[in-house]
Amino acid sequence: MAEEAQLYQKRLAIHPRSVEGRFRKLKTGVVLLAYGVYFLLPWLRWSRPTGVNQAVLFDLPGRRFYLFDLVVQAQDIFWLAGLLVIAATLLFFVTGLAGRVWCGYFCFQTLWTDVFIMIEQAIQGERPARLRLAKQPWDAEKRRKMLLTWASWLGVAFLTGLTFTLYWADAPTLVGEFLTGAAPFAAYATTGFLTATTFVMAGLAREQVCTYMCPYARFQSAMFDRDTLIISYDPRRGERTAGRAKLGRDLKTRDERMAAGVGDCVDCGYCVQVCPVGIDIRRGLQYQCISCALCVDACDTVMDKLEWPRGLIKYTSDNSLNDRPTRLLKPKNIGYALVLMLTIAMLGWSIANRAALDAVVEQIRQPLSVQLSDGRVQNSYEIKLNSKVAQPGRLRIAIEGLPGAELDMEGLETIELGAEQRLRLPAKVRAMPVAGRERQSFEFVITPLSGLGTEPIRRPAAFYAGQ
Amino acid sequence: MSDTTTTTSTPGAVQTTGHAWDGDLQEFNNPLPRWWLWSFYATVVFAVFYWFAYPAWPFGKTWTKGFTTATYTEGGQSHTMRWNTRSALLEDLDSGSDAKRQRQYLDKIAQTDYAAIAKDPQMVAFVNQAGKRLFETNCSACHGRGGQGVVGLFPNLVDDDWLWGGSYQAIETTLKHGRNGYMPAFGSVLNATQIDDVANYVLSLSGVVPSSEASARGQKIFTGATGGCYMCHGDDGKGIKSMGAANLTDKIWTIANVPAAQSPADKLAAVRAVIGNGVQNVRKMPAWGERLSAAEIKLMAVYVHQLGGGQ
């Protein structure tokens, strides 16, 4: 043992080199798309009769989520469960087939880290310049460059945090309030918290989030098998029998190298330098690898330059690396696909068939029934009405199936229900008790007169004659 | 035993702590990231801040109170207290967002007349929600959670019989000033047979027993000077609301629990007991005018009115 074992490990800073290629283009495209959607969506206006004109708005105090023409009410929150099942199954399905696609291209940690590295590079220069700057003492140049980098990061982080809060209130109003100090405390707290976490996670912690914090990064290996797409170095081609070697005398062309048993890997180290998590892909599949495919671009660039075939580092599977057939149609993948389609179908059906009006009738149980002066018995109910449509409507409440009974809502039997309004109304039913029938079943019938759909809603209820 | 002899390790393998027990037992070293340690220190710093900000350490019979405070208004006077869950609750009840919204509604109730409140579904819905809470806090101890009352003690508010009147105004008066229900004891005025006759008459009024000779004799006592019952209950036995005298002709019994008595003899005994003993010192409704605001009284009047479908 050369040195005393350390219980705490200092992070080795990673300064990834930039690279060009098809995967880099794809990733840049995803970043632009994701940023475009994330930052602009709260500003998109949408016309609604209720006057809520933000296309996507999560109105927590009003218990309503606005998603374009869909308004999600509080009682529809089980859709969220469907959405989460879909998201989880999709994640498992894709991971089983194509590995860590989420991590490499779509995860916000990857996207924001990517952008922060771009900023870093624009200000401090390419990898060698950044390495030099890191070693440099804190002179004027380093102070200036670091300050500028951190300030830019902070700017992006602040916009990220602020934009997130805009999804929860009217965006133009909230920005105005935010800048004049009139916004609610929650807006400042959320923006502040997200600014801080974005800055820390994307600027400072970076790959440590994936390595140490992310649960998905830890359990995704459970979805992997030998047929799953991975990014891998082809050791047989890269190493052959005599291992890898730099381009040197007598080892210039592929033919020379093959003759000497030397592999195609010229040990340029480009794949290691571009890696945002700081691993050497040539050491095989590692849990830190987020499958960002930048090493593929790096190696392809070098192979193109040498005019050797691409694919020394490539998307492949363990089976095809070892000349075994890759099987994708297997129970696991089919199972994920079936669950996925089933959940999407159920959620779609539920959303498409949502009712315009919700009604619940609850019996008041204390007291269950009460004697009236004229000998009749009275039961009380509470009717909860909830309009899910964006225009006002009218409805009528009546009872059916209780002969000789009287419904008394003190004149509110026919009412106007405002757009997306919720109401709880008391109702009383009076009837002469029938000998031998302690409990009689009947129905409340809530008939939409205008604007609330066409189907009458029937809700079963019971009438109790005794105490 | 442990010793720190250097152990062999292959390059790239996980580092060991360098100890070897029993010759070959080694311990892997997977070091924690340094920032993890710093996050731990940060939580310690946070805890120290928390001790000063909030109630934390007990000592002797007291505890450190913390420097954060909560402010609330009660009875027009502003109070500032050291933060604790109770003062935080009082602050929330006083100036939380829900409290503000509730106050807006109460203001609207205060400015609207009774008839208009009953016609507005929104306000009826609010009265039902807020009224239920107010009722549970202030009224349910006697009248029960649902307002069903206790026969003989506390009137049932869910039925359609109103001792003191079921109009909004009458209910408001009852709430504001309270009521004192009273019926004199006739045990010393009438003899047992007379009481029996009157009881028979009272029961026949609502058809519990058929008219008989006894009830005819009872009617004479009821409407004559011997008993004088008519002075409060009226010639027809329908009661007089301004005196809180019960209507004896309907099916509702507020003092004598006639429906619960099984045999005719028991029913008769229940009524006889009321006539003999009167109703004294049990029907006392306290005044709420001091405890509840005018808007709350108004809200409760609407709530109680709709409970029984007032008059």
PDB file of N, CA, C and O in Angstrom, chain A residues 1 5-10 208 212-213 283 366-367 370-375 378 380 382 410 412 415-416 421-426 428 430, chain B residues 6 15-17 29 31-35 37 118-119 121-122 124-125 128-129 132 145-146 148 156 158-160 168 250-252 305-307 309:
ATOM      1  N   MET A   1       0.854  -1.193   0.000  1.00  0.00           N
ATOM      2  CA  MET A   1       0.000   0.000   0.000  1.00  0.00           C
ATOM      3  C   MET A   1       0.883   1.234   0.000  1.00  0.00           C
ATOM      4  O   MET A   1       1.621   1.485   0.956  1.00  0.00           O
ATOM      5  N   ALA A   5      -4.977   4.869   3.138  1.00  0.00           N
ATOM      6  CA  ALA A   5      -6.289   4.793   2.505  1.00  0.00           C
ATOM      7  C   ALA A   5      -7.129   6.008   2.902  1.00  0.00           C
ATOM      8  O   ALA A   5      -7.129   6.419   4.059  1.00  0.00           O
ATOM      9  N   GLN A   6      -7.858   6.577   1.929  1.00  0.00           N
ATOM     10  CA  GLN A   6      -8.680   7.750   2.188  1.00  0.00           C
ATOM     11  C   GLN A   6     -10.135   7.321   2.395  1.00  0.00           C
ATOM     12  O   GLN A   6     -10.670   6.521   1.648  1.00  0.00           O
ATOM     13  N   LEU A   7     -10.751   7.893   3.424  1.00  0.00           N
ATOM     14  CA  LEU A   7     -12.163   7.577   3.632  1.00  0.00           C
ATOM     15  C   LEU A   7     -13.061   8.488   2.808  1.00  0.00           C
ATOM     16  O   LEU A   7     -14.198   8.179   2.544  1.00  0.00           O
ATOM     17  N   TYR A   8     -12.537   9.640   2.438  1.00  0.00           N
ATOM     18  CA  TYR A   8     -13.312  10.561   1.608  1.00  0.00           C
ATOM     19  C   TYR A   8     -12.496  10.880   0.381  1.00  0.00           C
ATOM     20  O   TYR A   8     -11.299  11.131   0.465  1.00  0.00           O
ATOM     21  N   GLN A   9     -13.176  10.882  -0.758  1.00  0.00           N
ATOM     22  CA  GLN A   9     -12.473  11.024  -2.011  1.00  0.00           C
ATOM     23  C   GLN A   9     -12.761  12.384  -2.617  1.00  0.00           C
ATOM     24  O   GLN A   9     -13.914  12.798  -2.692  1.00  0.00           O
ATOM     25  N   LYS A  10     -11.711  13.057  -3.025  1.00  0.00           N
ATOM     26  CA  LYS A  10     -11.875  14.339  -3.684  1.00  0.00           C
ATOM     27  C   LYS A  10     -12.231  14.067  -5.131  1.00  0.00           C
ATOM     28  O   LYS A  10     -11.709  13.136  -5.742  1.00  0.00           O
ATOM     29  N   GLN A 208     -21.383  13.417 -10.985  1.00  0.00           N
ATOM     30  CA  GLN A 208     -21.588  12.803  -9.663  1.00  0.00           C
ATOM     31  C   GLN A 208     -23.069  12.593  -9.380  1.00  0.00           C
ATOM     32  O   GLN A 208     -23.441  11.714  -8.611  1.00  0.00           O
ATOM     33  N   TYR A 212     -23.643   9.022  -8.146  1.00  0.00           N
ATOM     34  CA  TYR A 212     -23.946   8.830  -6.718  1.00  0.00           C
ATOM     35  C   TYR A 212     -25.406   9.064  -6.342  1.00  0.00           C
ATOM     36  O   TYR A 212     -25.869   8.566  -5.335  1.00  0.00           O
ATOM     37  N   MET A 213     -26.099   9.942  -7.076  1.00  0.00           N
ATOM     38  CA  MET A 213     -27.414  10.368  -6.581  1.00  0.00           C
ATOM     39  C   MET A 213     -28.583   9.713  -7.299  1.00  0.00           C
ATOM     40  O   MET A 213     -29.620   9.475  -6.691  1.00  0.00           O
ATOM     41  N   ARG A 283     -12.370   0.052 -21.385  1.00  0.00           N
ATOM     42  CA  ARG A 283     -12.326  -0.911 -20.281  1.00  0.00           C
ATOM     43  C   ARG A 283     -13.638  -1.683 -20.153  1.00  0.00           C
ATOM     44  O   ARG A 283     -13.845  -2.409 -19.184  1.00  0.00           O
ATOM     45  N   GLN A 366     -76.250  12.080  10.263  1.00  0.00           N
ATOM     46  CA  GLN A 366     -76.496  12.465  11.642  1.00  0.00           C
ATOM     47  C   GLN A 366     -77.403  13.681  11.682  1.00  0.00           C
ATOM     48  O   GLN A 366     -76.937  14.799  11.500  1.00  0.00           O
ATOM     49  N   PRO A 367     -78.644  13.545  11.839  1.00  0.00           N
ATOM     50  CA  PRO A 367     -79.392  12.304  12.018  1.00  0.00           C
ATOM     51  C   PRO A 367     -79.759  11.695  10.677  1.00  0.00           C
ATOM     52  O   PRO A 367     -79.868  12.404   9.678  1.00  0.00           O
ATOM     53  N   VAL A 370     -85.556  12.185  10.303  1.00  0.00           N
ATOM     54  CA  VAL A 370     -86.157  12.995  11.355  1.00  0.00           C
ATOM     55  C   VAL A 370     -87.672  13.061  11.148  1.00  0.00           C
ATOM     56  O   VAL A 370     -88.163  13.102  10.025  1.00  0.00           O
ATOM     57  N   GLN A 371     -88.392  13.015  12.275  1.00  0.00           N
ATOM     58  CA  GLN A 371     -89.849  13.071  12.256  1.00  0.00           C
ATOM     59  C   GLN A 371     -90.306  14.492  11.994  1.00  0.00           C
ATOM     60  O   GLN A 371     -89.807  15.431  12.618  1.00  0.00           O
ATOM     61  N   LEU A 372     -91.232  14.658  11.052  1.00  0.00           N
ATOM     62  CA  LEU A 372     -91.781  15.989  10.808  1.00  0.00           C
ATOM     63  C   LEU A 372     -93.150  16.115  11.478  1.00  0.00           C
ATOM     64  O   LEU A 372     -93.769  15.121  11.834  1.00  0.00           O
ATOM     65  N   SER A 373     -93.605  17.352  11.609  1.00  0.00           N
ATOM     66  CA  SER A 373     -94.828  17.590  12.377  1.00  0.00           C
ATOM     67  C   SER A 373     -96.050  16.975  11.721  1.00  0.00           C
ATOM     68  O   SER A 373     -97.002  16.611  12.408  1.00  0.00           O
ATOM     69  N   ASP A 374     -96.039  16.853  10.386  1.00  0.00           N
ATOM     70  CA  ASP A 374     -97.232  16.318   9.733  1.00  0.00           C
ATOM     71  C   ASP A 374     -97.178  14.799   9.597  1.00  0.00           C
ATOM     72  O   ASP A 374     -97.972  14.216   8.866  1.00  0.00           O
ATOM     73  N   GLY A 375     -96.227  14.157  10.287  1.00  0.00           N
ATOM     74  CA  GLY A 375     -96.170  12.713  10.255  1.00  0.00           C
ATOM     75  C   GLY A 375     -95.212  12.150   9.227  1.00  0.00           C
ATOM     76  O   GLY A 375     -94.907  10.971   9.242  1.00  0.00           O
ATOM     77  N   GLN A 378     -88.175  13.028   7.191  1.00  0.00           N
ATOM     78  CA  GLN A 378     -87.271  13.789   6.321  1.00  0.00           C
ATOM     79  C   GLN A 378     -85.862  13.207   6.396  1.00  0.00           C
ATOM     80  O   GLN A 378     -85.363  12.908   7.470  1.00  0.00           O
ATOM     81  N   SER A 380     -81.854  14.034   4.867  1.00  0.00           N
ATOM     82  CA  SER A 380     -81.071  15.128   4.270  1.00  0.00           C
ATOM     83  C   SER A 380     -79.889  14.565   3.485  1.00  0.00           C
ATOM     84  O   SER A 380     -79.317  13.531   3.844  1.00  0.00           O
ATOM     85  N   GLU A 382     -76.375  15.750   0.807  1.00  0.00           N
ATOM     86  CA  GLU A 382     -75.543  16.815   0.252  1.00  0.00           C
ATOM     87  C   GLU A 382     -75.212  16.420  -1.179  1.00  0.00           C
ATOM     88  O   GLU A 382     -74.742  15.312  -1.426  1.00  0.00           O
ATOM     89  N   GLU A 410     -85.051  24.338  -1.357  1.00  0.00           N
ATOM     90  CA  GLU A 410     -85.345  25.753  -1.136  1.00  0.00           C
ATOM     91  C   GLU A 410     -85.144  26.585  -2.398  1.00  0.00           C
ATOM     92  O   GLU A 410     -84.466  27.600  -2.413  1.00  0.00           O
ATOM     93  N   LEU A 412     -83.530  25.831  -5.108  1.00  0.00           N
ATOM     94  CA  LEU A 412     -82.309  25.635  -5.892  1.00  0.00           C
ATOM     95  C   LEU A 412     -82.345  24.319  -6.667  1.00  0.00           C
ATOM     96  O   LEU A 412     -81.318  23.747  -6.986  1.00  0.00           O
ATOM     97  N   ILE A 415     -80.669  25.158 -11.213  1.00  0.00           N
ATOM     98  CA  ILE A 415     -79.666  26.196 -10.951  1.00  0.00           C
ATOM     99  C   ILE A 415     -78.750  26.398 -12.145  1.00  0.00           C
ATOM    100  O   ILE A 415     -78.630  25.564 -13.034  1.00  0.00           O
ATOM    101  N   GLU A 416     -78.100  27.553 -12.113  1.00  0.00           N
ATOM    102  CA  GLU A 416     -77.023  27.866 -13.044  1.00  0.00           C
ATOM    103  C   GLU A 416     -75.729  27.375 -12.414  1.00  0.00           C
ATOM    104  O   GLU A 416     -75.474  27.632 -11.236  1.00  0.00           O
ATOM    105  N   GLN A 421     -67.321  25.355 -12.297  1.00  0.00           N
ATOM    106  CA  GLN A 421     -67.662  25.675 -10.913  1.00  0.00           C
ATOM    107  C   GLN A 421     -67.950  24.402 -10.116  1.00  0.00           C
ATOM    108  O   GLN A 421     -68.416  23.405 -10.644  1.00  0.00           O
ATOM    109  N   ARG A 422     -67.612  24.483  -8.841  1.00  0.00           N
ATOM    110  CA  ARG A 422     -67.933  23.395  -7.922  1.00  0.00           C
ATOM    111  C   ARG A 422     -68.915  23.903  -6.895  1.00  0.00           C
ATOM    112  O   ARG A 422     -68.764  25.016  -6.401  1.00  0.00           O
ATOM    113  N   LEU A 423     -69.912  23.089  -6.593  1.00  0.00           N
ATOM    114  CA  LEU A 423     -70.921  23.499  -5.615  1.00  0.00           C
ATOM    115  C   LEU A 423     -71.301  22.329  -4.732  1.00  0.00           C
ATOM    116  O   LEU A 423     -71.353  21.186  -5.182  1.00  0.00           O
ATOM    117  N   ARG A 424     -71.576  22.622  -3.479  1.00  0.00           N
ATOM    118  CA  ARG A 424     -72.163  21.612  -2.590  1.00  0.00           C
ATOM    119  C   ARG A 424     -73.472  22.178  -2.107  1.00  0.00           C
ATOM    120  O   ARG A 424     -73.495  23.229  -1.474  1.00  0.00           O
ATOM    121  N   LEU A 425     -74.558  21.489  -2.408  1.00  0.00           N
ATOM    122  CA  LEU A 425     -75.866  22.008  -2.035  1.00  0.00           C
ATOM    123  C   LEU A 425     -76.588  21.033  -1.117  1.00  0.00           C
ATOM    124  O   LEU A 425     -76.497  19.818  -1.293  1.00  0.00           O
ATOM    125  N   PRO A 426     -77.324  21.571  -0.148  1.00  0.00           N
ATOM    126  CA  PRO A 426     -78.114  20.700   0.709  1.00  0.00           C
ATOM    127  C   PRO A 426     -79.437  20.339   0.025  1.00  0.00           C
ATOM    128  O   PRO A 426     -79.997  21.144  -0.716  1.00  0.00           O
ATOM    129  N   LYS A 428     -83.250  18.103   0.807  1.00  0.00           N
ATOM    130  CA  LYS A 428     -84.049  17.359   1.779  1.00  0.00           C
ATOM    131  C   LYS A 428     -85.145  16.601   1.048  1.00  0.00           C
ATOM    132  O   LYS A 428     -85.747  17.114   0.114  1.00  0.00           O
ATOM    133  N   ARG A 430     -88.684  14.462   1.699  1.00  0.00           N
ATOM    134  CA  ARG A 430     -89.718  14.175   2.698  1.00  0.00           C
ATOM    135  C   ARG A 430     -90.707  13.165   2.132  1.00  0.00           C
ATOM    136  O   ARG A 430     -91.128  13.297   0.975  1.00  0.00           O
TER     137      ARG A 430
ATOM    138  N   THR B   6       1.378  -4.573   4.476  1.00  0.00           N
ATOM    139  CA  THR B   6       0.986  -4.273   3.105  1.00  0.00           C
ATOM    140  C   THR B   6       0.426  -5.531   2.452  1.00  0.00           C
ATOM    141  O   THR B   6       0.969  -6.617   2.605  1.00  0.00           O
ATOM    142  N   GLN B  15      -9.579  -0.712  -4.002  1.00  0.00           N
ATOM    143  CA  GLN B  15      -8.579  -0.469  -2.978  1.00  0.00           C
ATOM    144  C   GLN B  15      -9.029  -1.078  -1.647  1.00  0.00           C
ATOM    145  O   GLN B  15     -10.217  -1.133  -1.360  1.00  0.00           O
ATOM    146  N   THR B  16      -8.094  -1.525  -0.845  1.00  0.00           N
ATOM    147  CA  THR B  16      -8.451  -1.995   0.489  1.00  0.00           C
ATOM    148  C   THR B  16      -7.950  -1.001   1.513  1.00  0.00           C
ATOM    149  O   THR B  16      -7.132  -0.122   1.211  1.00  0.00           O
ATOM    150  N   THR B  17      -8.463  -1.138   2.745  1.00  0.00           N
ATOM    151  CA  THR B  17      -8.048  -0.201   3.791  1.00  0.00           C
ATOM    152  C   THR B  17      -6.616  -0.477   4.252  1.00  0.00           C
ATOM    153  O   THR B  17      -6.053   0.297   5.017  1.00  0.00           O
ATOM    154  N   ASN B  29     -12.077  -0.606   0.519  1.00  0.00           N
ATOM    155  CA  ASN B  29     -12.288   0.815   0.795  1.00  0.00           C
ATOM    156  C   ASN B  29     -12.967   1.456  -0.403  1.00  0.00           C
ATOM    157  O   ASN B  29     -12.363   1.624  -1.455  1.00  0.00           O
ATOM    158  N   PRO B  31     -14.296   4.834  -0.940  1.00  0.00           N
ATOM    159  CA  PRO B  31     -14.391   6.124  -0.245  1.00  0.00           C
ATOM    160  C   PRO B  31     -15.638   6.904  -0.626  1.00  0.00           C
ATOM    161  O   PRO B  31     -16.077   6.867  -1.775  1.00  0.00           O
ATOM    162  N   LEU B  32     -16.212   7.598   0.344  1.00  0.00           N
ATOM    163  CA  LEU B  32     -17.337   8.502   0.095  1.00  0.00           C
ATOM    164  C   LEU B  32     -16.831   9.703  -0.673  1.00  0.00           C
ATOM    165  O   LEU B  32     -15.709  10.146  -0.441  1.00  0.00           O
ATOM    166  N   PRO B  33     -17.659  10.264  -1.533  1.00  0.00           N
ATOM    167  CA  PRO B  33     -17.215  11.512  -2.174  1.00  0.00           C
ATOM    168  C   PRO B  33     -17.083  12.622  -1.118  1.00  0.00           C
ATOM    169  O   PRO B  33     -17.844  12.659  -0.158  1.00  0.00           O
ATOM    170  N   ARG B  34     -16.160  13.501  -1.352  1.00  0.00           N
ATOM    171  CA  ARG B  34     -15.879  14.565  -0.389  1.00  0.00           C
ATOM    172  C   ARG B  34     -17.103  15.462  -0.189  1.00  0.00           C
ATOM    173  O   ARG B  34     -17.418  15.874   0.912  1.00  0.00           O
ATOM    174  N   TRP B  35     -17.823  15.750  -1.298  1.00  0.00           N
ATOM    175  CA  TRP B  35     -18.971  16.660  -1.171  1.00  0.00           C
ATOM    176  C   TRP B  35     -20.044  16.085  -0.263  1.00  0.00           C
ATOM    177  O   TRP B  35     -20.823  16.799   0.343  1.00  0.00           O
ATOM    178  N   LEU B  37     -19.494  14.507   2.451  1.00  0.00           N
ATOM    179  CA  LEU B  37     -19.093  14.910   3.795  1.00  0.00           C
ATOM    180  C   LEU B  37     -19.512  16.352   4.060  1.00  0.00           C
ATOM    181  O   LEU B  37     -20.034  16.688   5.114  1.00  0.00           O
ATOM    182  N   ALA B 118     -80.380  32.925   0.232  1.00  0.00           N
ATOM    183  CA  ALA B 118     -80.976  31.614  -0.016  1.00  0.00           C
ATOM    184  C   ALA B 118     -81.146  31.336  -1.505  1.00  0.00           C
ATOM    185  O   ALA B 118     -81.233  30.177  -1.913  1.00  0.00           O
ATOM    186  N   LYS B 119     -81.156  32.377  -2.329  1.00  0.00           N
ATOM    187  CA  LYS B 119     -81.357  32.182  -3.767  1.00  0.00           C
ATOM    188  C   LYS B 119     -80.044  31.982  -4.503  1.00  0.00           C
ATOM    189  O   LYS B 119     -80.036  31.588  -5.668  1.00  0.00           O
ATOM    190  N   PRO B 121     -76.807  29.996  -5.180  1.00  0.00           N
ATOM    191  CA  PRO B 121     -76.232  28.678  -4.902  1.00  0.00           C
ATOM    192  C   PRO B 121     -74.828  28.767  -4.298  1.00  0.00           C
ATOM    193  O   PRO B 121     -74.479  27.988  -3.418  1.00  0.00           O
ATOM    194  N   GLN B 122     -74.029  29.740  -4.774  1.00  0.00           N
ATOM    195  CA  GLN B 122     -72.670  29.902  -4.271  1.00  0.00           C
ATOM    196  C   GLN B 122     -72.654  30.191  -2.779  1.00  0.00           C
ATOM    197  O   GLN B 122     -71.884  29.628  -2.019  1.00  0.00           O
ATOM    198  N   VAL B 124     -75.147  29.678  -0.653  1.00  0.00           N
ATOM    199  CA  VAL B 124     -75.710  28.540   0.084  1.00  0.00           C
ATOM    200  C   VAL B 124     -74.617  27.502   0.323  1.00  0.00           C
ATOM    201  O   VAL B 124     -74.484  26.942   1.417  1.00  0.00           O
ATOM    202  N   ALA B 125     -73.799  27.268  -0.720  1.00  0.00           N
ATOM    203  CA  ALA B 125     -72.711  26.304  -0.584  1.00  0.00           C
ATOM    204  C   ALA B 125     -71.724  26.753   0.495  1.00  0.00           C
ATOM    205  O   ALA B 125     -71.275  25.958   1.316  1.00  0.00           O
ATOM    206  N   ASN B 128     -73.165  26.336   3.966  1.00  0.00           N
ATOM    207  CA  ASN B 128     -73.147  24.947   4.392  1.00  0.00           C
ATOM    208  C   ASN B 128     -71.790  24.497   4.891  1.00  0.00           C
ATOM    209  O   ASN B 128     -71.692  23.761   5.861  1.00  0.00           O
ATOM    210  N   GLN B 129     -70.740  24.937   4.183  1.00  0.00           N
ATOM    211  CA  GLN B 129     -69.392  24.533   4.585  1.00  0.00           C
ATOM    212  C   GLN B 129     -68.985  25.202   5.885  1.00  0.00           C
ATOM    213  O   GLN B 129     -68.579  24.557   6.840  1.00  0.00           O
ATOM    214  N   LYS B 132     -71.272  24.487   8.972  1.00  0.00           N
ATOM    215  CA  LYS B 132     -71.064  23.186   9.604  1.00  0.00           C
ATOM    216  C   LYS B 132     -69.949  23.282  10.649  1.00  0.00           C
ATOM    217  O   LYS B 132     -70.083  22.788  11.763  1.00  0.00           O
ATOM    218  N   ARG B 145     -74.037  16.912  16.569  1.00  0.00           N
ATOM    219  CA  ARG B 145     -73.301  17.327  15.375  1.00  0.00           C
ATOM    220  C   ARG B 145     -74.221  17.673  14.218  1.00  0.00           C
ATOM    221  O   ARG B 145     -73.987  18.603  13.472  1.00  0.00           O
ATOM    222  N   GLY B 146     -75.276  16.888  14.079  1.00  0.00           N
ATOM    223  CA  GLY B 146     -76.173  17.130  12.962  1.00  0.00           C
ATOM    224  C   GLY B 146     -77.353  17.997  13.340  1.00  0.00           C
ATOM    225  O   GLY B 146     -78.222  18.249  12.524  1.00  0.00           O
ATOM    226  N   GLN B 148     -79.535  17.234  15.752  1.00  0.00           N
ATOM    227  CA  GLN B 148     -80.696  16.404  16.083  1.00  0.00           C
ATOM    228  C   GLN B 148     -81.178  16.581  17.509  1.00  0.00           C
ATOM    229  O   GLN B 148     -82.280  16.147  17.844  1.00  0.00           O
ATOM    230  N   ASN B 156     -84.522  19.580  18.764  1.00  0.00           N
ATOM    231  CA  ASN B 156     -84.079  19.082  17.473  1.00  0.00           C
ATOM    232  C   ASN B 156     -84.194  20.229  16.466  1.00  0.00           C
ATOM    233  O   ASN B 156     -85.247  20.829  16.320  1.00  0.00           O
ATOM    234  N   VAL B 158     -83.373  19.844  13.210  1.00  0.00           N
ATOM    235  CA  VAL B 158     -83.484  19.303  11.860  1.00  0.00           C
ATOM    236  C   VAL B 158     -84.934  19.140  11.448  1.00  0.00           C
ATOM    237  O   VAL B 158     -85.241  19.066  10.264  1.00  0.00           O
ATOM    238  N   ASP B 159     -85.829  19.080  12.422  1.00  0.00           N
ATOM    239  CA  ASP B 159     -87.239  18.912  12.041  1.00  0.00           C
ATOM    240  C   ASP B 159     -87.873  20.274  11.720  1.00  0.00           C
ATOM    241  O   ASP B 159     -87.204  21.300  11.748  1.00  0.00           O
ATOM    242  N   ASP B 160     -89.153  20.254  11.401  1.00  0.00           N
ATOM    243  CA  ASP B 160     -89.786  21.502  10.947  1.00  0.00           C
ATOM    244  C   ASP B 160     -90.606  22.163  12.043  1.00  0.00           C
ATOM    245  O   ASP B 160     -91.465  22.984  11.781  1.00  0.00           O
ATOM    246  N   TYR B 168     -85.989  33.530   9.471  1.00  0.00           N
ATOM    247  CA  TYR B 168     -84.592  33.957   9.629  1.00  0.00           C
ATOM    248  C   TYR B 168     -84.449  34.906  10.813  1.00  0.00           C
ATOM    249  O   TYR B 168     -83.546  34.770  11.628  1.00  0.00           O
ATOM    250  N   ASP B 250     -98.999  18.483  16.607  1.00  0.00           N
ATOM    251  CA  ASP B 250     -98.211  17.815  15.545  1.00  0.00           C
ATOM    252  C   ASP B 250     -97.575  16.531  16.070  1.00  0.00           C
ATOM    253  O   ASP B 250     -97.775  16.126  17.205  1.00  0.00           O
ATOM    254  N   LYS B 251     -96.824  15.881  15.228  1.00  0.00           N
ATOM    255  CA  LYS B 251     -96.279  14.566  15.574  1.00  0.00           C
ATOM    256  C   LYS B 251     -94.936  14.653  16.312  1.00  0.00           C
ATOM    257  O   LYS B 251     -94.307  13.645  16.572  1.00  0.00           O
ATOM    258  N   ILE B 252     -94.498  15.887  16.562  1.00  0.00           N
ATOM    259  CA  ILE B 252     -93.177  16.036  17.160  1.00  0.00           C
ATOM    260  C   ILE B 252     -93.286  16.270  18.653  1.00  0.00           C
ATOM    261  O   ILE B 252     -94.077  17.100  19.108  1.00  0.00           O
ATOM    262  N   HIS B 305     -81.573  27.527   9.614  1.00  0.00           N
ATOM    263  CA  HIS B 305     -82.826  27.599   8.859  1.00  0.00           C
ATOM    264  C   HIS B 305     -82.896  26.483   7.840  1.00  0.00           C
ATOM    265  O   HIS B 305     -83.907  25.782   7.731  1.00  0.00           O
ATOM    266  N   GLN B 306     -81.813  26.264   7.102  1.00  0.00           N
ATOM    267  CA  GLN B 306     -81.852  25.227   6.065  1.00  0.00           C
ATOM    268  C   GLN B 306     -81.748  23.820   6.650  1.00  0.00           C
ATOM    269  O   GLN B 306     -82.168  22.859   6.020  1.00  0.00           O
ATOM    270  N   LEU B 307     -81.219  23.705   7.886  1.00  0.00           N
ATOM    271  CA  LEU B 307     -81.123  22.380   8.512  1.00  0.00           C
ATOM    272  C   LEU B 307     -82.490  21.713   8.563  1.00  0.00           C
ATOM    273  O   LEU B 307     -82.646  20.540   8.246  1.00  0.00           O
ATOM    274  N   GLY B 309     -85.261  23.163   7.157  1.00  0.00           N
ATOM    275  CA  GLY B 309     -86.171  23.705   6.169  1.00  0.00           C
ATOM    276  C   GLY B 309     -87.133  24.650   6.835  1.00  0.00           C
ATOM    277  O   GLY B 309     -88.311  24.373   6.949  1.00  0.00           O
TER     278      GLY B 309
END
